[in-house]
JSON list of C-alpha atoms in Angstrom, two decimals:
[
{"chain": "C", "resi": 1, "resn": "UNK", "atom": "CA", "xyz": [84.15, 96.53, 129.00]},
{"chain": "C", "resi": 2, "resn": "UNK", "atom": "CA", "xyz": [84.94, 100.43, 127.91]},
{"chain": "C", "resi": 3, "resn": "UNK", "atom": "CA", "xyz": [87.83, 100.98, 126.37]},
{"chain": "C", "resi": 4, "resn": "UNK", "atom": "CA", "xyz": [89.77, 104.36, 126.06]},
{"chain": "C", "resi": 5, "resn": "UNK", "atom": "CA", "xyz": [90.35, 105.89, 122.31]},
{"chain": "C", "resi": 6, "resn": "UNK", "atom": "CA", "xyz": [93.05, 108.19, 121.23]},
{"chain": "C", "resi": 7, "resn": "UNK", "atom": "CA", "xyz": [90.84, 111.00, 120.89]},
{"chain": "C", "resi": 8, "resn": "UNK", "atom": "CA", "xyz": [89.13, 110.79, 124.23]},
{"chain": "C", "resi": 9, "resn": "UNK", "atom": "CA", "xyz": [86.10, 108.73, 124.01]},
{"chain": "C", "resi": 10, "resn": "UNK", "atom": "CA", "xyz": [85.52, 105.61, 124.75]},
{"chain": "C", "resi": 11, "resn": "UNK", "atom": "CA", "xyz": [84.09, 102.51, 122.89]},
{"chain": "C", "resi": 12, "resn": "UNK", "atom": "CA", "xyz": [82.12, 99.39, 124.37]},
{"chain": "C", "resi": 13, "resn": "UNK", "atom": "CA", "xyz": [82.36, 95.63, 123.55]},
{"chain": "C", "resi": 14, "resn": "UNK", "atom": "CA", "xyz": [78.71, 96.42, 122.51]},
{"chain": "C", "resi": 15, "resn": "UNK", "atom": "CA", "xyz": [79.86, 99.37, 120.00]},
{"chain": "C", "resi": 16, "resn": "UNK", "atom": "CA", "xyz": [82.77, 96.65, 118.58]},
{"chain": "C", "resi": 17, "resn": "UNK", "atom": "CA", "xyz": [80.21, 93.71, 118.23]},
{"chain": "C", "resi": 18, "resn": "UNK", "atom": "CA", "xyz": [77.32, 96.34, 116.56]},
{"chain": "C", "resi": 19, "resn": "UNK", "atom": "CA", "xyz": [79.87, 97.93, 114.32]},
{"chain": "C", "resi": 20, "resn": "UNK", "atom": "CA", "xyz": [81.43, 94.66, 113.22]},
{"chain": "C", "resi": 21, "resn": "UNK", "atom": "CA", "xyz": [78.04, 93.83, 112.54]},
{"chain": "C", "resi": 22, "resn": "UNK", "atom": "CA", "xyz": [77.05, 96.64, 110.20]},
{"chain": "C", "resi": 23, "resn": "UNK", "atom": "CA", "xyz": [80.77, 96.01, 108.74]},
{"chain": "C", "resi": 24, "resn": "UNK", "atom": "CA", "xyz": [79.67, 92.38, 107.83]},
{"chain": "C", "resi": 25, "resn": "UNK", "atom": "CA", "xyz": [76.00, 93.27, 106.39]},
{"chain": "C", "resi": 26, "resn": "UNK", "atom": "CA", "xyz": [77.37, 96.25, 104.47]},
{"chain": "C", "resi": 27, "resn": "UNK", "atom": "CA", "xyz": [75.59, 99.06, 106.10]},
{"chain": "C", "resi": 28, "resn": "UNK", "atom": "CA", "xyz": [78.44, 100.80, 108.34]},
{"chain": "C", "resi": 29, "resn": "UNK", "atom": "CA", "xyz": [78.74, 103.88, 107.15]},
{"chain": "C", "resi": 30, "resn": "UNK", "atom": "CA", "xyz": [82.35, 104.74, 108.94]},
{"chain": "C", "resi": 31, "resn": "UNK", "atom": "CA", "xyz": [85.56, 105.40, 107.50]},
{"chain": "C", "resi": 32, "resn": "UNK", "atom": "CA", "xyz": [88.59, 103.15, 107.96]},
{"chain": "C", "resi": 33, "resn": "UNK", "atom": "CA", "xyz": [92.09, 104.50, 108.20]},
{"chain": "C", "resi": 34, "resn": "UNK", "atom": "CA", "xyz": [95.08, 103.20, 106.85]},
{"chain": "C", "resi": 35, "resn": "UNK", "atom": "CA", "xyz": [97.85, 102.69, 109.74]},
{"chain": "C", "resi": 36, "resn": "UNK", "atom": "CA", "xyz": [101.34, 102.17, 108.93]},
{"chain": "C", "resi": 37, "resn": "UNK", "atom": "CA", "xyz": [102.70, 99.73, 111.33]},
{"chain": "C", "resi": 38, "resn": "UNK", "atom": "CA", "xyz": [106.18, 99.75, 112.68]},
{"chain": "C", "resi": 39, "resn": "UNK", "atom": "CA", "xyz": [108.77, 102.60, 113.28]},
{"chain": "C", "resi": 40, "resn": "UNK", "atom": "CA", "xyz": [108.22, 105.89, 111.40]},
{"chain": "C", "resi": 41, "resn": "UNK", "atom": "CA", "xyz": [110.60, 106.96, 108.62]},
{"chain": "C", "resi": 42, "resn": "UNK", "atom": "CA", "xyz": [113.71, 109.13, 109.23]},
{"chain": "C", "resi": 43, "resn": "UNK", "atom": "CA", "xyz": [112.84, 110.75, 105.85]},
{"chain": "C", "resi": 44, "resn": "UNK", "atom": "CA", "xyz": [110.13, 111.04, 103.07]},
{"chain": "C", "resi": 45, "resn": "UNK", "atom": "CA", "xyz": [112.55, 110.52, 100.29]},
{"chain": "C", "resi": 46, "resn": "UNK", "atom": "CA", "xyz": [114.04, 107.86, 100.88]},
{"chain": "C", "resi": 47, "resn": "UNK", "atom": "CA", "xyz": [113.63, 104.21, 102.98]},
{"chain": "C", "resi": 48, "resn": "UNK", "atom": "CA", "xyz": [115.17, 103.31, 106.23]},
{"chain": "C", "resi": 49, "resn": "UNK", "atom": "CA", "xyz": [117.82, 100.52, 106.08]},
{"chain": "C", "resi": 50, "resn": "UNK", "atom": "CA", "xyz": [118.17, 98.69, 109.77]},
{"chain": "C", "resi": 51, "resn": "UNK", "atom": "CA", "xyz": [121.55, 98.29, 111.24]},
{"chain": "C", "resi": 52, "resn": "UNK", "atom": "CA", "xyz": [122.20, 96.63, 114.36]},
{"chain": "C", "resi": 53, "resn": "UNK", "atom": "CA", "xyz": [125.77, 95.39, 116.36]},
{"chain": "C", "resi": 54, "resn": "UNK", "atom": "CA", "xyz": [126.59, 94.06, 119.83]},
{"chain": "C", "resi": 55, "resn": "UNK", "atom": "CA", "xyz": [128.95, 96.09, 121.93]},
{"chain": "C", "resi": 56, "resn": "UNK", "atom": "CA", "xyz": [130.13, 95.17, 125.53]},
{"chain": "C", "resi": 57, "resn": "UNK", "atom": "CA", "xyz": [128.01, 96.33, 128.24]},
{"chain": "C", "resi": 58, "resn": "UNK", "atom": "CA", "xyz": [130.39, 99.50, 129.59]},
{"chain": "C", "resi": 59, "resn": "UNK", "atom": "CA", "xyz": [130.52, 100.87, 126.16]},
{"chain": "C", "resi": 60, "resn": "UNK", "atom": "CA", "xyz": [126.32, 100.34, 125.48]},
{"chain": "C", "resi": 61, "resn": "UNK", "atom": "CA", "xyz": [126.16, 102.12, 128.99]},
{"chain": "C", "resi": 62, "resn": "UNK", "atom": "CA", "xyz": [128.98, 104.81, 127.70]},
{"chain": "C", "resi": 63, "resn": "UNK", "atom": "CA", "xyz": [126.65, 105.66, 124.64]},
{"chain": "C", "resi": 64, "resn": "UNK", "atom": "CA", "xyz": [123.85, 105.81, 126.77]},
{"chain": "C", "resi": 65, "resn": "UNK", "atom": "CA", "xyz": [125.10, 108.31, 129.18]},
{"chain": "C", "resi": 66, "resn": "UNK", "atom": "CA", "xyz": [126.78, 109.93, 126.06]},
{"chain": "C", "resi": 67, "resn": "UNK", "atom": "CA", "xyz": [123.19, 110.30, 124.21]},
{"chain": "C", "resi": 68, "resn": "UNK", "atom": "CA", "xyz": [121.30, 111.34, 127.78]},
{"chain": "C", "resi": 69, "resn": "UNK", "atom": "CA", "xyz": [124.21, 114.31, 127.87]},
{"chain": "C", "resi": 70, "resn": "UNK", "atom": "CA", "xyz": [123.30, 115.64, 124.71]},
{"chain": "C", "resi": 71, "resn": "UNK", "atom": "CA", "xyz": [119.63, 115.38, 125.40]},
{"chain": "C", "resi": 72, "resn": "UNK", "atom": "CA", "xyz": [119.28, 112.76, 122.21]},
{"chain": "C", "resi": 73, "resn": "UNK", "atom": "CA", "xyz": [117.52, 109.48, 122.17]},
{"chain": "C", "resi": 74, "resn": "UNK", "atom": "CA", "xyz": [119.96, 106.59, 121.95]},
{"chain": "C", "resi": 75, "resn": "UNK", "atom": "CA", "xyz": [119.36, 105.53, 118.35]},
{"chain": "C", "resi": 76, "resn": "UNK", "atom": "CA", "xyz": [119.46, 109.21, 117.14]},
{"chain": "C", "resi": 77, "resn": "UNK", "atom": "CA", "xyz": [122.93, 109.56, 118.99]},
{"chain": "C", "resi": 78, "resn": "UNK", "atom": "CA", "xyz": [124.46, 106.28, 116.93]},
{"chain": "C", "resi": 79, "resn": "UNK", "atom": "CA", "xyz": [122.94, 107.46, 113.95]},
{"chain": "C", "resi": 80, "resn": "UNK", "atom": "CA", "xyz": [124.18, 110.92, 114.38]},
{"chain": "C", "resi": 81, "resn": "UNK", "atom": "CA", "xyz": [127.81, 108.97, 115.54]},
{"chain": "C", "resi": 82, "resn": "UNK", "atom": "CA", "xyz": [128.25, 106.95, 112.91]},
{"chain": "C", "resi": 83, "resn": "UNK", "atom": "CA", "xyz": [127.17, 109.18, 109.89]},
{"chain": "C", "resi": 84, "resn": "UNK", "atom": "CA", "xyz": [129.76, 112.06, 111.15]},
{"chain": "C", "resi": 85, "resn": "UNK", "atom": "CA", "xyz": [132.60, 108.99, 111.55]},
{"chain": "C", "resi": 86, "resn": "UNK", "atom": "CA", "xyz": [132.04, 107.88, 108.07]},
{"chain": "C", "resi": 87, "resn": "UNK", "atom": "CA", "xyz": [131.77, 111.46, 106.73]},
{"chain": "C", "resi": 88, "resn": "UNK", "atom": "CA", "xyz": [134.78, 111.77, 108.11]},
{"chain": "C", "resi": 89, "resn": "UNK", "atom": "CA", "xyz": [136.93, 109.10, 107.10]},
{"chain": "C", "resi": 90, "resn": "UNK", "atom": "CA", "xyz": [135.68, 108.80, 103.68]},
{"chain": "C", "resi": 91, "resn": "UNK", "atom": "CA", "xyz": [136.52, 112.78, 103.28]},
{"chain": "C", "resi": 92, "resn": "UNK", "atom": "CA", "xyz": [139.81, 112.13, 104.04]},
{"chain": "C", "resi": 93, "resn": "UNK", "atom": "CA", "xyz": [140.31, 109.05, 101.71]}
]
């Protein structure tokens, strides 16, 4: 089977099992890249903190409209949402 790399060129089960291979004996003589799995970070200085909450359908579908209309992902529009409503409030307290 070929498969279809991110750069454009393709590797074979052959290329896998040879490189593995060379891996095992110690004479592959590529490079190997550290990937950071999962969701990127919002920021370099400083870490992302997950929040999640249920709403009832018509308001998810609300937001989603909402976000679509300002041409902003959904997540981007809650984060955006939330951040000015607690700005907000806080300010005035």
């Amino acid at each position: 089977m070929e498969f279809r790399l991110a750069n454009g060129s393709a590797i074979t089960d052959e290329d896998i099992e040879r490189e593995c291979a060379e891996y095992e004996s110690g004479s592959w003589e590529g490079s190997l890249v550290n990937l950071r799995v999962g969701r990127p970070r919002l920021s370099e200085v400083e870490a992302n903190a997950n929040l999640s909450f249920k709403c009832p359908k018509t308001g998810a579908d609300l937001i989603e409209r909402a976000a679509a209309a300002c041409g902003m992902r959904k997540s981007e529009f809650l984060r955006s949402a939330a951040i000015e409503k607690a700005e907000r409030i806080l300010r005035s307290a």
